[in-house]
């Protein structure tokens, strides 16, 4: 995960605090993730890249500077039989609860526009 900072959560809700995040997740194994992360590490081209690999191949999600946040979720809280069947990584413009606390909230004036780009690439094994 190309991030250095994660939100502090209490019962799944942001507390307003932040802590250091070790983006070098390595093998996910039994590590449970349900984290909103920011302070993304970006390449010289300004893109942050999440790379996942396994026996079937490798997947890369890349986000431009319009996306300062990522949410990563391993599905450990899903019902039995649905857990750990996939990994969610969601590009976000702001952290959870931004409508309440306005943290990094993008507010558009009437007739204003916003755009962001992300890509998804797959390389089979």
PDB file of C-alpha atoms in Angstrom:
ATOM      1  CA  UNK A   1       0.000   0.000   0.000  1.00  0.00           C
ATOM      2  CA  UNK A   2       1.595   3.272  -1.047  1.00  0.00           C
ATOM      3  CA  UNK A   3       0.534   5.147   2.113  1.00  0.00           C
ATOM      4  CA  UNK A   4       2.229   6.497   5.217  1.00  0.00           C
ATOM      5  CA  UNK A   5      -0.808   7.555   7.283  1.00  0.00           C
ATOM      6  CA  UNK A   6      -4.071   5.885   8.372  1.00  0.00           C
ATOM      7  CA  UNK A   7      -7.136   7.164  10.208  1.00  0.00           C
ATOM      8  CA  UNK A   8      -7.717   6.217  13.832  1.00  0.00           C
ATOM      9  CA  UNK A   9     -10.986   4.322  14.145  1.00  0.00           C
ATOM     10  CA  UNK A  10     -13.289   3.475  17.021  1.00  0.00           C
ATOM     11  CA  UNK A  11     -15.907   0.888  16.160  1.00  0.00           C
ATOM     12  CA  UNK A  12     -15.231   1.475  12.485  1.00  0.00           C
ATOM     13  CA  UNK A  13     -15.816   5.244  12.702  1.00  0.00           C
ATOM     14  CA  UNK A  14     -13.053   7.861  12.379  1.00  0.00           C
ATOM     15  CA  UNK A  15     -12.059   9.606  15.630  1.00  0.00           C
ATOM     16  CA  UNK A  16     -10.304  12.519  13.920  1.00  0.00           C
ATOM     17  CA  UNK A  17      -6.855  11.183  14.784  1.00  0.00           C
ATOM     18  CA  UNK A  18      -4.264   9.702  12.478  1.00  0.00           C
ATOM     19  CA  UNK A  19      -1.348   7.316  12.931  1.00  0.00           C
ATOM     20  CA  UNK A  20       1.632   6.062  10.944  1.00  0.00           C
ATOM     21  CA  UNK A  21       0.775   3.283   8.495  1.00  0.00           C
ATOM     22  CA  UNK A  22       3.329   0.746   7.354  1.00  0.00           C
ATOM     23  CA  UNK A  23       2.554   0.533   3.672  1.00  0.00           C
ATOM     24  CA  UNK A  24       4.902  -2.426   3.267  1.00  0.00           C
ATOM     25  CA  UNK A  25       2.080  -4.884   3.952  1.00  0.00           C
ATOM     26  CA  UNK A  26       3.951  -7.762   2.317  1.00  0.00           C
ATOM     27  CA  UNK A  27       1.993 -10.994   2.404  1.00  0.00           C
ATOM     28  CA  UNK A  28      -1.463 -10.188   3.721  1.00  0.00           C
ATOM     29  CA  UNK A  29      -1.787 -13.610   5.377  1.00  0.00           C
ATOM     30  CA  UNK A  30      -4.034 -13.265   8.414  1.00  0.00           C
ATOM     31  CA  UNK A  31      -3.666  -9.467   8.622  1.00  0.00           C
ATOM     32  CA  UNK A  32      -7.113  -7.854   8.794  1.00  0.00           C
ATOM     33  CA  UNK A  33      -7.388  -4.548   6.958  1.00  0.00           C
ATOM     34  CA  UNK A  34     -10.254  -2.073   7.026  1.00  0.00           C
ATOM     35  CA  UNK A  35      -8.278   1.130   6.761  1.00  0.00           C
ATOM     36  CA  UNK A  36      -8.608   4.534   5.173  1.00  0.00           C
ATOM     37  CA  UNK A  37      -5.067   5.594   4.276  1.00  0.00           C
ATOM     38  CA  UNK A  38      -3.535   8.809   2.950  1.00  0.00           C
ATOM     39  CA  UNK A  39      -0.206  10.584   2.565  1.00  0.00           C
ATOM     40  CA  UNK A  40       0.204   8.439  -0.528  1.00  0.00           C
ATOM     41  CA  UNK A  41       3.648   7.674  -1.885  1.00  0.00           C
ATOM     42  CA  UNK A  42       3.705   8.774  -5.506  1.00  0.00           C
ATOM     43  CA  UNK A  43       5.976   8.042  -8.443  1.00  0.00           C
ATOM     44  CA  UNK A  44       7.727  10.846 -10.339  1.00  0.00           C
ATOM     45  CA  UNK A  45       4.650  10.995 -12.580  1.00  0.00           C
ATOM     46  CA  UNK A  46       2.420  11.809  -9.558  1.00  0.00           C
ATOM     47  CA  UNK A  47       0.606   8.473  -9.510  1.00  0.00           C
ATOM     48  CA  UNK A  48       0.265   6.218  -6.460  1.00  0.00           C
ATOM     49  CA  UNK A  49       0.245   2.497  -7.233  1.00  0.00           C
ATOM     50  CA  UNK A  50      -1.136  -0.495  -5.315  1.00  0.00           C
ATOM     51  CA  UNK A  51       0.281  -3.805  -6.493  1.00  0.00           C
ATOM     52  CA  UNK A  52      -1.138  -7.210  -5.588  1.00  0.00           C
ATOM     53  CA  UNK A  53       0.220 -10.512  -6.785  1.00  0.00           C
ATOM     54  CA  UNK A  54      -0.619 -14.156  -6.361  1.00  0.00           C
ATOM     55  CA  UNK A  55      -0.447 -17.470  -8.157  1.00  0.00           C
ATOM     56  CA  UNK A  56      -2.837 -16.316 -10.924  1.00  0.00           C
ATOM     57  CA  UNK A  57      -0.984 -13.095 -11.743  1.00  0.00           C
ATOM     58  CA  UNK A  58      -0.549  -9.485 -10.675  1.00  0.00           C
ATOM     59  CA  UNK A  59      -2.965  -6.584 -10.402  1.00  0.00           C
ATOM     60  CA  UNK A  60      -2.098  -2.878 -10.251  1.00  0.00           C
ATOM     61  CA  UNK A  61      -4.395  -0.027  -9.279  1.00  0.00           C
ATOM     62  CA  UNK A  62      -2.939   3.415 -10.054  1.00  0.00           C
ATOM     63  CA  UNK A  63      -4.490   6.731  -8.969  1.00  0.00           C
ATOM     64  CA  UNK A  64      -3.630  10.277 -10.000  1.00  0.00           C
ATOM     65  CA  UNK A  65      -3.317  13.219  -7.578  1.00  0.00           C
ATOM     66  CA  UNK A  66      -7.096  13.699  -7.564  1.00  0.00           C
ATOM     67  CA  UNK A  67      -7.315  10.718  -5.215  1.00  0.00           C
ATOM     68  CA  UNK A  68      -5.481  11.474  -1.937  1.00  0.00           C
ATOM     69  CA  UNK A  69      -7.123   8.595  -0.036  1.00  0.00           C
ATOM     70  CA  UNK A  70      -7.488   4.828  -0.421  1.00  0.00           C
ATOM     71  CA  UNK A  71      -9.732   2.455   1.520  1.00  0.00           C
ATOM     72  CA  UNK A  72      -8.434  -1.111   1.820  1.00  0.00           C
ATOM     73  CA  UNK A  73     -10.639  -3.912   3.123  1.00  0.00           C
ATOM     74  CA  UNK A  74      -9.874  -7.622   3.510  1.00  0.00           C
ATOM     75  CA  UNK A  75     -13.474  -8.611   4.249  1.00  0.00           C
ATOM     76  CA  UNK A  76     -12.852 -10.106   7.695  1.00  0.00           C
ATOM     77  CA  UNK A  77     -16.147  -8.709   9.026  1.00  0.00           C
ATOM     78  CA  UNK A  78     -18.248 -10.345   6.295  1.00  0.00           C
ATOM     79  CA  UNK A  79     -20.358 -13.427   7.099  1.00  0.00           C
ATOM     80  CA  UNK A  80     -18.655 -16.825   7.188  1.00  0.00           C
ATOM     81  CA  UNK A  81     -18.132 -18.147   3.666  1.00  0.00           C
ATOM     82  CA  UNK A  82     -17.703 -14.633   2.235  1.00  0.00           C
ATOM     83  CA  UNK A  83     -14.607 -13.643   4.223  1.00  0.00           C
ATOM     84  CA  UNK A  84     -11.260 -13.300   2.463  1.00  0.00           C
ATOM     85  CA  UNK A  85     -12.630 -14.143  -0.951  1.00  0.00           C
ATOM     86  CA  UNK A  86     -11.438 -10.800  -2.292  1.00  0.00           C
ATOM     87  CA  UNK A  87      -9.628  -7.613  -1.378  1.00  0.00           C
ATOM     88  CA  UNK A  88     -11.193  -4.188  -1.887  1.00  0.00           C
ATOM     89  CA  UNK A  89      -9.055  -1.130  -2.630  1.00  0.00           C
ATOM     90  CA  UNK A  90     -11.136   1.983  -3.272  1.00  0.00           C
ATOM     91  CA  UNK A  91      -9.764   5.342  -4.472  1.00  0.00           C
ATOM     92  CA  UNK A  92     -11.331   8.169  -2.445  1.00  0.00           C
ATOM     93  CA  UNK A  93     -11.220  11.963  -2.588  1.00  0.00           C
ATOM     94  CA  UNK A  94     -11.816  12.264   1.151  1.00  0.00           C
ATOM     95  CA  UNK A  95     -11.854  10.021   4.221  1.00  0.00           C
ATOM     96  CA  UNK A  96     -14.973   8.384   5.662  1.00  0.00           C
ATOM     97  CA  UNK A  97     -17.163  10.804   7.627  1.00  0.00           C
ATOM     98  CA  UNK A  98     -16.070  13.812   5.533  1.00  0.00           C
ATOM     99  CA  UNK A  99     -19.661  15.003   5.190  1.00  0.00           C
ATOM    100  CA  UNK A 100     -19.685  15.449   8.981  1.00  0.00           C
ATOM    101  CA  UNK A 101     -16.171  16.775   9.604  1.00  0.00           C
ATOM    102  CA  UNK A 102     -15.318  18.266   6.154  1.00  0.00           C
ATOM    103  CA  UNK A 103     -11.844  16.634   6.129  1.00  0.00           C
ATOM    104  CA  UNK A 104     -10.551  16.913   2.544  1.00  0.00           C
ATOM    105  CA  UNK A 105     -14.137  17.280   1.353  1.00  0.00           C
ATOM    106  CA  UNK A 106     -14.459  18.316  -2.295  1.00  0.00           C
ATOM    107  CA  UNK A 107     -17.218  20.926  -2.629  1.00  0.00           C
ATOM    108  CA  UNK A 108     -18.205  22.031  -6.096  1.00  0.00           C
ATOM    109  CA  UNK A 109     -19.842  25.342  -6.888  1.00  0.00           C
ATOM    110  CA  UNK A 110     -22.834  25.254  -9.245  1.00  0.00           C
ATOM    111  CA  UNK A 111     -21.688  24.441 -12.789  1.00  0.00           C
ATOM    112  CA  UNK A 112     -18.204  23.488 -11.552  1.00  0.00           C
ATOM    113  CA  UNK A 113     -16.592  20.228 -12.622  1.00  0.00           C
ATOM    114  CA  UNK A 114     -14.210  17.747 -11.059  1.00  0.00           C
ATOM    115  CA  UNK A 115     -12.273  14.898 -12.617  1.00  0.00           C
ATOM    116  CA  UNK A 116      -9.863  12.237 -11.527  1.00  0.00           C
ATOM    117  CA  UNK A 117      -8.272   9.267 -13.215  1.00  0.00           C
ATOM    118  CA  UNK A 118      -7.454   5.787 -12.029  1.00  0.00           C
ATOM    119  CA  UNK A 119      -6.372   2.717 -13.932  1.00  0.00           C
ATOM    120  CA  UNK A 120      -6.520  -0.993 -13.319  1.00  0.00           C
ATOM    121  CA  UNK A 121      -4.066  -3.366 -14.948  1.00  0.00           C
ATOM    122  CA  UNK A 122      -3.800  -7.156 -14.918  1.00  0.00           C
ATOM    123  CA  UNK A 123      -0.803  -9.317 -15.814  1.00  0.00           C
ATOM    124  CA  UNK A 124      -1.504 -13.067 -15.888  1.00  0.00           C
ATOM    125  CA  UNK A 125       1.082 -15.399 -14.342  1.00  0.00           C
TER     126      UNK A 125
END
